[in-house]
Coordinates of C-alpha atoms in Angstrom, one line a residue:
V1071 CA 49.1 45.2 -76.2
N1072 CA 47.3 47.5 -73.8
A1073 CA 48.0 46.1 -70.3
L1074 CA 46.9 49.2 -68.3
F1075 CA 43.6 50.9 -68.7
V1076 CA 41.2 53.0 -66.6
E1077 CA 37.7 51.8 -66.0
P1078 CA 35.5 52.8 -63.1
L1079 CA 34.2 49.9 -61.1
M1080 CA 32.5 49.2 -57.8
R1081 CA 34.7 47.3 -55.4
C1082 CA 32.5 44.3 -55.4
E1083 CA 32.6 44.2 -59.2
A1084 CA 36.4 44.5 -59.2
E1085 CA 36.8 41.7 -56.7
D1086 CA 34.6 39.4 -58.8
F1087 CA 36.8 40.1 -61.8
L1088 CA 39.9 39.4 -59.7
R1089 CA 38.6 36.2 -58.3
R1090 CA 37.9 35.0 -61.8
N1091 CA 41.5 36.1 -62.8
E1092 CA 40.0 38.2 -65.6
I1093 CA 42.1 41.2 -64.5
G1094 CA 45.4 41.2 -62.7
S1095 CA 45.3 44.3 -60.5
V1096 CA 42.9 47.0 -59.4
V1097 CA 43.6 50.4 -57.8
Y1098 CA 40.8 51.1 -55.3
I1099 CA 40.3 54.6 -53.9
K1100 CA 37.5 55.1 -51.3
E1101 CA 34.9 57.8 -51.6
G1102 CA 36.0 60.9 -49.8
Y1103 CA 39.6 60.6 -50.8
A1104 CA 40.0 64.4 -51.2
D1105 CA 38.8 65.1 -47.6
S1106 CA 41.1 62.3 -46.3
L1107 CA 44.0 63.9 -48.2
K1108 CA 43.4 67.2 -46.5
Q1109 CA 43.4 65.4 -43.1
G1110 CA 46.7 63.7 -43.9
R1111 CA 45.3 60.1 -43.9
A1112 CA 44.4 59.3 -47.5
Q1113 CA 44.8 55.7 -48.6
I1114 CA 45.2 54.0 -52.0
H1115 CA 44.4 50.3 -52.0
L1116 CA 46.0 47.9 -54.6
L1117 CA 44.0 44.7 -55.0
Y1118 CA 45.5 41.8 -57.0
H1119 CA 45.1 38.2 -58.0
P1120 CA 47.9 35.9 -56.7
A1121 CA 48.5 34.4 -60.1
Q1122 CA 49.3 37.9 -61.4
Q1123 CA 52.1 38.7 -59.0
Q1124 CA 54.5 39.9 -61.7
L1125 CA 51.9 42.4 -63.0
N1126 CA 51.1 43.5 -59.5
D1127 CA 54.7 44.2 -58.7
L1128 CA 54.9 46.4 -61.8
V1129 CA 51.7 48.3 -60.8
R1130 CA 53.0 48.6 -57.3
L1131 CA 56.2 50.1 -58.5
M1132 CA 54.3 52.7 -60.6
L1133 CA 52.0 53.6 -57.7
D1134 CA 54.9 53.9 -55.3
K1135 CA 56.5 56.6 -57.6
I1136 CA 53.2 58.4 -57.9
V1137 CA 52.5 58.4 -54.2
L1138 CA 56.1 59.5 -53.5
A1139 CA 55.7 62.4 -55.8
E1140 CA 52.3 63.4 -54.3
N1141 CA 53.7 63.1 -50.8
S1142 CA 56.6 65.4 -51.6
A1143 CA 54.0 68.1 -52.6
Y1144 CA 52.5 68.1 -49.1
L1145 CA 55.5 69.1 -47.0
D1146 CA 53.4 70.3 -44.1
T1147 CA 51.9 66.8 -43.6
Q1148 CA 54.0 63.7 -43.1
R1149 CA 53.1 61.2 -45.7
P1150 CA 49.4 62.1 -46.2
I1151 CA 49.0 59.2 -48.7
T1152 CA 49.7 55.6 -47.8
L1153 CA 49.6 52.7 -50.2
T1154 CA 48.3 49.3 -49.1
Q1155 CA 47.8 46.1 -51.1
Q1156 CA 45.5 43.1 -50.6
K1157 CA 45.5 39.7 -52.3
I1158 CA 42.1 38.7 -53.7
E1159 CA 41.9 34.9 -54.2
A1160 CA 39.2 32.8 -55.8
D1161 CA 36.4 31.4 -53.6
R1162 CA 37.9 28.0 -52.9
G1163 CA 39.5 26.1 -50.1
A1164 CA 43.1 26.3 -49.1
V1165 CA 45.6 25.3 -51.8
S1166 CA 46.9 21.8 -51.1
F1167 CA 50.2 20.3 -52.1
L1168 CA 48.4 18.1 -54.7
D1169 CA 46.9 21.3 -56.3
F1170 CA 50.5 22.3 -56.9
L1171 CA 51.8 18.8 -57.8
V1172 CA 49.3 17.7 -60.4
P1173 CA 50.2 20.4 -63.1
G1174 CA 53.8 19.5 -62.6
L1175 CA 53.1 15.8 -63.1
I1176 CA 51.2 16.6 -66.3
G1177 CA 54.1 18.6 -67.6
F1178 CA 56.5 15.9 -66.6
S1179 CA 54.6 13.2 -68.5
L1180 CA 54.2 15.4 -71.5
M1181 CA 58.0 16.1 -71.6
S1182 CA 59.1 12.6 -71.1
T1183 CA 56.7 11.0 -73.5
C1184 CA 57.5 13.4 -76.4
L1185 CA 61.2 13.8 -75.8
F1186 CA 62.2 10.1 -75.4
S1187 CA 59.6 8.4 -77.5
I1188 CA 60.6 10.6 -80.5
G1189 CA 64.3 11.0 -80.1
V1190 CA 65.2 7.5 -79.0
V1191 CA 62.6 5.6 -81.1
V1192 CA 63.4 7.3 -84.4
V1193 CA 67.2 6.6 -83.9
A1194 CA 66.3 3.0 -83.1
Y1195 CA 64.3 2.8 -86.4
R1196 CA 67.3 4.1 -88.2
E1197 CA 69.7 1.6 -86.6
K1198 CA 67.4 -1.4 -87.4
G1199 CA 66.9 -0.2 -91.0
K1200 CA 63.2 0.5 -90.7
L1201 CA 63.5 4.0 -92.1
R1202 CA 65.3 2.7 -95.1
R1203 CA 62.6 0.2 -95.7
L1204 CA 59.9 2.8 -95.2
A1205 CA 61.6 5.0 -97.8
V1206 CA 60.9 2.6 -100.6
T1207 CA 57.2 2.3 -99.8
P1208 CA 54.6 4.7 -101.2
L1209 CA 54.2 6.2 -97.7
P1210 CA 55.0 9.9 -97.9
K1211 CA 57.4 11.2 -95.2
W1212 CA 55.0 13.8 -93.9
K1213 CA 52.4 11.1 -93.2
F1214 CA 55.0 9.1 -91.2
I1215 CA 55.9 12.1 -89.2
A1216 CA 52.2 13.2 -88.8
G1217 CA 51.3 9.7 -87.6
Q1218 CA 54.0 9.8 -85.0
I1219 CA 52.9 13.2 -83.8
L1220 CA 49.3 12.1 -83.7
A1221 CA 50.1 9.0 -81.7
R1222 CA 52.0 10.9 -79.1
Y1223 CA 49.3 13.5 -78.9
V1224 CA 46.7 10.8 -78.1
I1225 CA 49.0 9.2 -75.5
V1226 CA 49.7 12.6 -73.8
L1227 CA 46.0 13.5 -73.9
A1228 CA 45.1 10.2 -72.3
Q1229 CA 47.8 10.6 -69.6
A1230 CA 46.6 14.1 -68.8
T1231 CA 43.0 13.1 -68.7
M1232 CA 43.8 10.2 -66.4
L1233 CA 45.9 12.4 -64.1
I1234 CA 43.2 15.1 -63.9
G1235 CA 40.4 12.5 -63.3
M1236 CA 42.3 10.8 -60.5
A1237 CA 43.3 14.1 -58.9
V1238 CA 39.8 15.4 -58.9
F1239 CA 37.8 12.3 -58.0
L1240 CA 40.3 10.6 -55.7
F1241 CA 42.2 13.5 -54.1
D1242 CA 39.7 16.4 -54.4
V1243 CA 42.1 18.6 -56.4
Q1244 CA 40.4 21.8 -57.3
M1245 CA 40.6 22.9 -61.0
L1246 CA 40.7 26.6 -62.0
G1247 CA 40.8 28.0 -65.5
G1248 CA 39.4 26.9 -68.8
I1249 CA 39.6 23.5 -70.3
F1250 CA 40.1 25.0 -73.8
T1251 CA 43.1 27.0 -72.6
F1252 CA 44.5 23.9 -70.9
F1253 CA 44.4 21.9 -74.2
I1254 CA 46.0 24.8 -76.1
A1255 CA 48.9 24.9 -73.6
L1256 CA 49.1 21.1 -73.7
S1257 CA 49.3 21.1 -77.6
I1258 CA 51.9 23.9 -77.7
G1259 CA 54.1 22.0 -75.1
M1260 CA 53.7 18.8 -77.0
V1261 CA 54.8 20.4 -80.3
A1262 CA 57.8 22.0 -78.5
F1263 CA 59.1 18.8 -77.0
I1264 CA 58.5 16.7 -80.1
A1265 CA 60.6 19.3 -82.0
L1266 CA 63.4 18.7 -79.5
G1267 CA 62.9 15.0 -79.9
Y1268 CA 63.4 15.2 -83.7
A1269 CA 66.4 17.5 -83.2
I1270 CA 68.0 14.8 -81.1
A1271 CA 67.1 12.1 -83.7
S1272 CA 68.8 14.2 -86.4
I1273 CA 72.1 14.4 -84.5
A1274 CA 72.4 11.1 -82.6
K1275 CA 73.9 8.1 -84.3
T1276 CA 72.9 5.4 -81.8
T1277 CA 70.1 4.9 -79.3
E1278 CA 72.6 5.2 -76.5
S1279 CA 73.7 8.6 -77.6
A1280 CA 70.1 9.7 -78.2
S1281 CA 69.1 8.6 -74.7
G1282 CA 72.1 10.5 -73.3
M1283 CA 71.2 13.7 -75.2
A1284 CA 67.5 13.4 -74.2
N1285 CA 68.6 13.1 -70.5
V1286 CA 70.9 16.2 -70.9
L1287 CA 67.8 18.2 -71.9
F1288 CA 65.3 16.4 -69.7
I1289 CA 67.0 16.7 -66.3
P1290 CA 67.6 20.5 -66.3
M1291 CA 64.0 21.1 -67.6
T1292 CA 62.6 18.9 -64.9
L1293 CA 64.4 21.0 -62.2
L1294 CA 63.3 24.3 -63.9

């Protein structure tokens, strides 16, 4: 995947792209750079979006090496090129604690709903003999599993919608990014945690052991 490309832009255009988080970093060189270089006060500006800090660190490392090499070529002038960086944030108010907290709550509810309701519930069905009784019915196994997954997806979707609605309308949390991308991430996360739930159900023999295994996975992931 091409992550680095050269495209000439006006600074105002580049800042608009950065505010929308459509690009991660921009190298900005003012007009008259050659004359500034001769005078020993040339500057290269690195503009970046705060959500792309990792990419910005990589670009900064590359630019540092380039500037160092260029500076060493001008031994008669002490560091004629300086590199500065500036964070370009979206046009919005200051980020509050709730702006940070709400995504974590959505992830927390997603993880707990899928991990415990699959792992523990399926083992409870096995203990009570429900799975054995279902096995002699015409219901295919894939439909039983699909039904469980669909039910959890509806629950997770309802929880996320309620959390977002309360956050936006009651606490004025500001939303950034696309709704479609959010639901894609939500779906991938749900599938991942449901898979862990079924893995627990395939190993655990009792509901107590299933609950313990789920907690062993749940607590470290909550901290991480």
